[in-house]
Tab-separated table of C-alpha atoms in Angstrom:
chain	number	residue	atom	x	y	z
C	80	UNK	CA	78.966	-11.958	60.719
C	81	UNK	CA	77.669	-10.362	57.386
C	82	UNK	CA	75.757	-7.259	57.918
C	83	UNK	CA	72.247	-7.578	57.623
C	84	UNK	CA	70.703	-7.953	54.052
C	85	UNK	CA	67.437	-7.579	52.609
C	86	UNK	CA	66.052	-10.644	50.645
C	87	UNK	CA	64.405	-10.042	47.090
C	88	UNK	CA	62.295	-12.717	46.074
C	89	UNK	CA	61.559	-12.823	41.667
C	90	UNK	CA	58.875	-15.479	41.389
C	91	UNK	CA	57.120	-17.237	44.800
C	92	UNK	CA	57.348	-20.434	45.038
C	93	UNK	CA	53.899	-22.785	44.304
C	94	UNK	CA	54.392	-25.117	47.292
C	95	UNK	CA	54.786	-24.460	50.982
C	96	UNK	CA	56.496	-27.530	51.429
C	97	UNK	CA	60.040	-25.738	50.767
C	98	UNK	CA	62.498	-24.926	53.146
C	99	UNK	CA	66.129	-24.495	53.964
C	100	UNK	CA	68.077	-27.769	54.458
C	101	UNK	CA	71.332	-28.383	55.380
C	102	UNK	CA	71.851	-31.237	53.258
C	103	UNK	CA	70.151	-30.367	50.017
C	104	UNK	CA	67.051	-32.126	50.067
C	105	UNK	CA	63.334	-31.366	50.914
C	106	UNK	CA	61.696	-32.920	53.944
C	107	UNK	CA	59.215	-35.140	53.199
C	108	UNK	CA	55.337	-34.700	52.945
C	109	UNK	CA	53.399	-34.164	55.811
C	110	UNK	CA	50.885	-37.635	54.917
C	111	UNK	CA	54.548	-39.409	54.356
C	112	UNK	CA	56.210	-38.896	57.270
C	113	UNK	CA	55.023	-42.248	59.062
C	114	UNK	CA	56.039	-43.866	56.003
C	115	UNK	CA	59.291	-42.728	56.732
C	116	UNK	CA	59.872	-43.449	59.639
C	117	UNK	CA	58.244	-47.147	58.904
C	118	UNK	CA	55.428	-46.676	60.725
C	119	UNK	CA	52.027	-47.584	58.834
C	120	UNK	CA	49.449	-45.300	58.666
C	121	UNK	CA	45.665	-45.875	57.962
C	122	UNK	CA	45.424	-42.079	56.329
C	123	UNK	CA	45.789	-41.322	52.577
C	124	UNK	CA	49.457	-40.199	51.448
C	125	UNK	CA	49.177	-37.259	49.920
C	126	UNK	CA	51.401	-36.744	46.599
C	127	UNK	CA	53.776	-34.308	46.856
C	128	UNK	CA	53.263	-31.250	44.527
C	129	UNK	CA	56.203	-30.060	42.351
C	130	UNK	CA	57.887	-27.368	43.281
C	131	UNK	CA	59.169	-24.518	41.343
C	132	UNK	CA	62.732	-23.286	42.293
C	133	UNK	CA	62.989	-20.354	44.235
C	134	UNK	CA	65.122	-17.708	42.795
C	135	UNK	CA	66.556	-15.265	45.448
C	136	UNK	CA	69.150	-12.148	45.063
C	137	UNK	CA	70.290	-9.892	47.892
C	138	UNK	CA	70.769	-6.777	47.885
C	139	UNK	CA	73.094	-4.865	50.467
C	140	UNK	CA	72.017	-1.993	53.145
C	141	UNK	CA	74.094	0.555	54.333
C	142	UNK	CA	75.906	1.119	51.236
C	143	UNK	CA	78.132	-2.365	51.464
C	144	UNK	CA	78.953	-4.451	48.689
C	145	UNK	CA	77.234	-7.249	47.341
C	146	UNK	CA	79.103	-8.862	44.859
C	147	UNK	CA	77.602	-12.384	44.809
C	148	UNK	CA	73.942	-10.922	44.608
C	149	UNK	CA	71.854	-12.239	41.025
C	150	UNK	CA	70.409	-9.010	39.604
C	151	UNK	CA	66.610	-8.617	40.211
C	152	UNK	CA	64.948	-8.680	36.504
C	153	UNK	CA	61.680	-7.212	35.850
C	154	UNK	CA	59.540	-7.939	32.729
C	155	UNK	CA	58.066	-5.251	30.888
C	156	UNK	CA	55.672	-5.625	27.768
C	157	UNK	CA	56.781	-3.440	24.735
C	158	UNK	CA	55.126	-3.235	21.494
C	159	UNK	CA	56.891	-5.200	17.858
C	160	UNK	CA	59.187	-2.855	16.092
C	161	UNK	CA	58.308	0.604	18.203
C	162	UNK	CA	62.005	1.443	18.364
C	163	UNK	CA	62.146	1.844	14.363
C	164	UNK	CA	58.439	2.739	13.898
C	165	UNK	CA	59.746	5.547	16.257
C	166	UNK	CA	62.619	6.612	14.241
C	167	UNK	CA	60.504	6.207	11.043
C	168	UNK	CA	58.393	9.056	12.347
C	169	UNK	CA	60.883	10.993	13.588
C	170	UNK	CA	62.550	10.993	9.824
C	171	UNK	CA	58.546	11.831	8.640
C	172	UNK	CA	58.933	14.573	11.093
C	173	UNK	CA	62.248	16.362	10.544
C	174	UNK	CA	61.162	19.250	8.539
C	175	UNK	CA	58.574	20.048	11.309
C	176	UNK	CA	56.519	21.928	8.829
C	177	UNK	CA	53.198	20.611	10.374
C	178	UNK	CA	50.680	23.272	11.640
C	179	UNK	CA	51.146	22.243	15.395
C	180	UNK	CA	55.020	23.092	14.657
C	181	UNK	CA	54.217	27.077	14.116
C	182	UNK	CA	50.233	27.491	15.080
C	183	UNK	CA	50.068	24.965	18.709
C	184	UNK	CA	49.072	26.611	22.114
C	185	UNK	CA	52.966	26.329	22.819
C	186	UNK	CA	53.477	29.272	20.306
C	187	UNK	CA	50.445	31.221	21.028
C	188	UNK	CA	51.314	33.323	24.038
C	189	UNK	CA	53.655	36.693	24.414
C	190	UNK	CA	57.151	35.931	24.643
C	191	UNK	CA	57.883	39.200	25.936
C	192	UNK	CA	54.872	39.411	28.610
C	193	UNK	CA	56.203	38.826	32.203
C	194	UNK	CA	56.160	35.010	32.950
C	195	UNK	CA	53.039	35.154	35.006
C	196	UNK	CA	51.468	36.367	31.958
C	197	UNK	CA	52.981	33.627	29.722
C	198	UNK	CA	51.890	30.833	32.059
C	199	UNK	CA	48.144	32.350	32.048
C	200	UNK	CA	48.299	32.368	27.899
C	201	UNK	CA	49.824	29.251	27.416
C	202	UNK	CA	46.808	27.953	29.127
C	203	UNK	CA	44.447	29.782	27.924
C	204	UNK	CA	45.455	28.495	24.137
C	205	UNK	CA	45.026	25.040	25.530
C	206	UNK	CA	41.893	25.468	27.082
C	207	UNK	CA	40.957	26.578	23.423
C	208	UNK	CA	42.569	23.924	21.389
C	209	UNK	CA	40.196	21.268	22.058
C	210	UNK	CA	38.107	19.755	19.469
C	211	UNK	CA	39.807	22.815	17.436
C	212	UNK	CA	42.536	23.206	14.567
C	213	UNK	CA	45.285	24.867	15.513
C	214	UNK	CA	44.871	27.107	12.849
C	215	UNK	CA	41.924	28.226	14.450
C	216	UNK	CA	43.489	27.975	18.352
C	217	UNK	CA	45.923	30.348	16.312
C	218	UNK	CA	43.680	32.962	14.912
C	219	UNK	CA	41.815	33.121	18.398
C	220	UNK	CA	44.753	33.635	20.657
C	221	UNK	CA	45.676	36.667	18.140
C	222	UNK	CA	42.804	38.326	18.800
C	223	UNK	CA	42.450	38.288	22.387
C	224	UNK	CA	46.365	39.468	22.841
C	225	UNK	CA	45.395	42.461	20.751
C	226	UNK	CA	42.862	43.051	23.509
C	227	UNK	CA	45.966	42.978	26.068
C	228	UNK	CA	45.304	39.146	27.470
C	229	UNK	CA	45.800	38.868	31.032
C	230	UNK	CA	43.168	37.836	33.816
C	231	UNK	CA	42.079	40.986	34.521
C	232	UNK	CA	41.503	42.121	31.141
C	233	UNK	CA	39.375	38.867	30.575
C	234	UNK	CA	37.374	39.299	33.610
C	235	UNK	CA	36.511	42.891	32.459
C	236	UNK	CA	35.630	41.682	29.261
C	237	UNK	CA	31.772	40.645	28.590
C	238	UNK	CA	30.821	37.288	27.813
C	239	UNK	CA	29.044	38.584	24.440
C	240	UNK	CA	32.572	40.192	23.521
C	241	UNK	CA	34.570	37.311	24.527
C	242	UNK	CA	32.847	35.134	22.618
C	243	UNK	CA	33.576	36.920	19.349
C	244	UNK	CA	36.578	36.934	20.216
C	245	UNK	CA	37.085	33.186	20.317
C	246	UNK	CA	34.788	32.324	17.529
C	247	UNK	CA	34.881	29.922	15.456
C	248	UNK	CA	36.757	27.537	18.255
C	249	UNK	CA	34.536	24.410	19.002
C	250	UNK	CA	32.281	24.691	21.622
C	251	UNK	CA	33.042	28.352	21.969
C	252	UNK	CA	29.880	29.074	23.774
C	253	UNK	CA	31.136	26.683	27.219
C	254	UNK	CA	34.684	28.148	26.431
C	255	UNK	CA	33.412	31.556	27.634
C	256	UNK	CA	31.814	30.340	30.765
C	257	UNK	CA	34.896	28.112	31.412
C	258	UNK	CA	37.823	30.684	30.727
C	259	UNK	CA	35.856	33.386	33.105
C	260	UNK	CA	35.675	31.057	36.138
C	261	UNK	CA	39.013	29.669	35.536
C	262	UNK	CA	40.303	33.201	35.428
C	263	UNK	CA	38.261	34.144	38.374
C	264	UNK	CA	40.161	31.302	40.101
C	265	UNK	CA	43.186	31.946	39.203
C	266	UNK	CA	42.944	35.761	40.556
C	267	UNK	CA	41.338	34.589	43.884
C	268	UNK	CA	43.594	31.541	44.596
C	269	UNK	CA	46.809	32.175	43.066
C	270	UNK	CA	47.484	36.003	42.308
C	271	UNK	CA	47.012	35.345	38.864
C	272	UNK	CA	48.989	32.690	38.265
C	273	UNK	CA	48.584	29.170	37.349
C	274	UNK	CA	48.670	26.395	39.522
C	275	UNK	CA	52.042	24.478	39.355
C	276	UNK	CA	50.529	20.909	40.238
C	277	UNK	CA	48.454	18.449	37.916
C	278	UNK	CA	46.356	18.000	40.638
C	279	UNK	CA	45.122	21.607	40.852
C	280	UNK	CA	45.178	22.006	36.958
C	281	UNK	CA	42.648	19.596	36.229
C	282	UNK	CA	40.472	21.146	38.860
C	283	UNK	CA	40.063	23.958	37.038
C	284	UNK	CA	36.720	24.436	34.592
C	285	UNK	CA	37.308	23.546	31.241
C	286	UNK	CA	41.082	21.854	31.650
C	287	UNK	CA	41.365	18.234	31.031
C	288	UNK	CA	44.139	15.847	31.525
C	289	UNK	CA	45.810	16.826	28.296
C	290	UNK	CA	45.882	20.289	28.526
C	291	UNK	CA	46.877	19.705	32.648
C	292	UNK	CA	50.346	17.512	31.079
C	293	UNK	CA	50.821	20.328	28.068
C	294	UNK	CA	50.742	23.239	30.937
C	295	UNK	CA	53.121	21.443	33.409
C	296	UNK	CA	55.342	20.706	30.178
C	297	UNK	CA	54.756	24.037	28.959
C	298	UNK	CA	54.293	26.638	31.403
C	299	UNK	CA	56.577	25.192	34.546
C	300	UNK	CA	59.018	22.744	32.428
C	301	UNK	CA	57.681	20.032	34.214
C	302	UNK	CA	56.750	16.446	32.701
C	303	UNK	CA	54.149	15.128	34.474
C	304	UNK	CA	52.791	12.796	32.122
C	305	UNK	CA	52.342	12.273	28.172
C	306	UNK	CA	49.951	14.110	26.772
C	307	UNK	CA	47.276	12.256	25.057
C	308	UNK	CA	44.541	14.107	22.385
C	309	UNK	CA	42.941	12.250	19.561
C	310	UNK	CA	45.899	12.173	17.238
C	311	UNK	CA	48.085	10.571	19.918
C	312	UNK	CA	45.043	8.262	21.068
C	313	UNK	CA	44.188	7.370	17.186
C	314	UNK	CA	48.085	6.439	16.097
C	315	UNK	CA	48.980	4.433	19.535
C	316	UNK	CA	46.313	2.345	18.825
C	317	UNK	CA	46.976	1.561	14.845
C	318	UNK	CA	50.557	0.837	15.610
C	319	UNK	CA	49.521	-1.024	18.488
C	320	UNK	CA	51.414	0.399	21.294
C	321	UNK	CA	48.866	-0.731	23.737
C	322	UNK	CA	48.134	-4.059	24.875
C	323	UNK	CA	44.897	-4.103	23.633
C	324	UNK	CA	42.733	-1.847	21.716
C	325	UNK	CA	42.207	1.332	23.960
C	326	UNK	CA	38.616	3.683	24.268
C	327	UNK	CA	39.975	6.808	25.396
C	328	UNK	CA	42.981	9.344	24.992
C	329	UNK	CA	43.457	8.736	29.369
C	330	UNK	CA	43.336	4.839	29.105
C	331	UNK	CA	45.635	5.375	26.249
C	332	UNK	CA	47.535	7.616	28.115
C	333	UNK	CA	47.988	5.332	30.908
C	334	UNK	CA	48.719	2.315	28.134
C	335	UNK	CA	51.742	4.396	27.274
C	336	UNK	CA	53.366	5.367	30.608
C	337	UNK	CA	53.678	1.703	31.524
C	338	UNK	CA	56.551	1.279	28.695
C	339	UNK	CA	57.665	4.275	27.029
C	340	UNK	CA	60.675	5.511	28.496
C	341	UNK	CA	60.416	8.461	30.716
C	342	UNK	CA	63.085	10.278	27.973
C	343	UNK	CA	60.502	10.153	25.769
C	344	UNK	CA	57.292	11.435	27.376
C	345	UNK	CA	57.767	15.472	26.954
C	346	UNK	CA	58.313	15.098	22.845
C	347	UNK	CA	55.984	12.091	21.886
C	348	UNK	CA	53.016	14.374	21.848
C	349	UNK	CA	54.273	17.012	19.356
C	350	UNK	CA	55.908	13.950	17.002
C	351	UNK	CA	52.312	12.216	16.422
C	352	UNK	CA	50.092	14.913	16.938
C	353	UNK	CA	52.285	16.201	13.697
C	354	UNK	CA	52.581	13.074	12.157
C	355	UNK	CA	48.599	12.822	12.602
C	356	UNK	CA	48.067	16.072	10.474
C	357	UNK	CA	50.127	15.028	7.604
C	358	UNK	CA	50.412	11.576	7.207
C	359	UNK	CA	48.256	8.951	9.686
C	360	UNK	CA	44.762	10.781	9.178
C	361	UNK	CA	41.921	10.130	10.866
C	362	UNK	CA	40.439	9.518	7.381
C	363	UNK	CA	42.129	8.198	4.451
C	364	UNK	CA	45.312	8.059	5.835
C	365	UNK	CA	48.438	8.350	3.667
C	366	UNK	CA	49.722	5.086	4.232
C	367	UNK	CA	51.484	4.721	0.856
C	368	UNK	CA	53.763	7.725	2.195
C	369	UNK	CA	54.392	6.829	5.454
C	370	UNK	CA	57.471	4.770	6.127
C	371	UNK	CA	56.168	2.717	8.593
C	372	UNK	CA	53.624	0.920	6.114
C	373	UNK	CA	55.075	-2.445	6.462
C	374	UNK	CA	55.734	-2.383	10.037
C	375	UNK	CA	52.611	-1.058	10.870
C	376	UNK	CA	49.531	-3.638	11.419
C	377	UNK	CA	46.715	-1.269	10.696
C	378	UNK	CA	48.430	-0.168	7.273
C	379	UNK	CA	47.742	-3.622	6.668
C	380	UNK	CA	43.855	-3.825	6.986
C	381	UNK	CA	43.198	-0.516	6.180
């Protein structure tokens, strides 16, 4: 006897009526079976519903071989043309001369600082590139490594002086307030380090999902996600890589995971993010430059 297999159904079958018969055919109806057998019946025979066919593919335990199994096939949407709007990009991209190529939080911390110190900067610029230009991220992070940056040196440092430090970033005045108890955190909790987990990075004051995929990328090597800010949010949505027209940079984000190949997760950010600064603006964009213009359905409405 065959060793013992586990059955994959692909679709379920509409009608409960189906079964496995010897001979090929389906029994019939409950409400029909006194017909039948030639036996009237006074109650109302029921038609029988249509049946769709089962589809079934096995696949072997224990390491054996299953030659005669039907691969199981799984349906997943993918956007028109993404494969060449991709490559399009990629060709818009190759000089990497964008400012996120020389000025992002990825190329703001000490290479030569021990890696505990690294980790801490690397966040640090994150937690300051929102709602900022990198330019300005940049400038920032300068400063406060001429100050020696490491979490002790912040917490000695007073909120007043941090501040000037930091200025003009957006929202500098919360960036304060979240960097020193983030930093205080990270001295209590994990000897100055960052936290290695998503989970415990987004727990932290001030650090979003974004910055929590960047630092995992980043800081440990880890891809944990794709990283979604506006530029990503505002170009997935014009080239319609969603389903459907998306609100946010996390329902975006999740919009994205549920096609784009794994492969592809850690480099997509720094691709559009780029491509957002020079070509698809926010405002005006440069359609008439970008490659993709006739593949891409917002270059046709806008």
């Amino acid at each position: 006897m065959a060793a013992a297999a586990r059955m994959l159904t692909r679709s379920q079958s509409r009608s409960t009526c189906v079964g496995s018969w010897g001979n090929g055919e389906e029994p019939a109806p409950p409400g029909n079976r006194e017909v039948a057998a030639g036996i009237k019946s006074h109650r109302p025979v029921k038609r029988q519903q249509k049946t769709q066919r089962l589809h079934v593919s096995y696949e072997a335990l224990n390491g054996e071989k299953n030659e005669g199994a039907e691969p199981l096939a799984v349906t997943v949407w993918e956007p028109q043309d993404w494969q060449q709007q991709l490559a399009n990009i990629r060709t818009m991209r190759s000089r990497k001369d964008a400012p996120v190529d020389q000025l992002g939080a990825e190329h703001c911390y000490d290479p030569s600082a021990p890696p505990k110190v690294r980790r801490y900067q690397i966040l640090l610029a994150l937690m300051l590139s929102s709602q900022t230009k990198d330019q300005v991220t940049a400038g920032a992070m300068q400063r406060l490594r001429a100050q020696g940056l490491t979490v002790d040196s912040i917490l000695q440092t007073d909120d007043n002086t941090l501040g000037k430090l930091i200025y003009p970033v957006g929202f500098w005045r919360s960036k304060v307030k979240f960097i020193k108890k983030t930093s205080a955190i990270l001295q209590q909790r994990y000897d100055g380090d960052i936290p290695a987990s998503l989970a415990e990075l987004v727990a932290l004051p001030g650090v979003g999902p974004k910055m929590a995929h960047l630092a995992m990328a980043v800081a440990w090597g880890t891809v944990s996600g794709i990283a979604v800010d506006t530029h990503v949010h505002r170009i997935a949505n014009r080239l319609r890589w969603t389903k459907r027209m998306t609100r946010s940079p996390e329902e975006t984000r999740a919009a994205l995971e549920e096609w784009l190949p794994r492969e592809l997760w850690r480099d997509i950010n720094g691709l559009l993010v780029g491509f957002g600064q020079q070509i698809c603006l926010p405002i005006h964009p440069r359609c008439q430059a970008c490659l993709n213009q006739a593949l891409c359905p917002a270059a046709q409405i806008l």
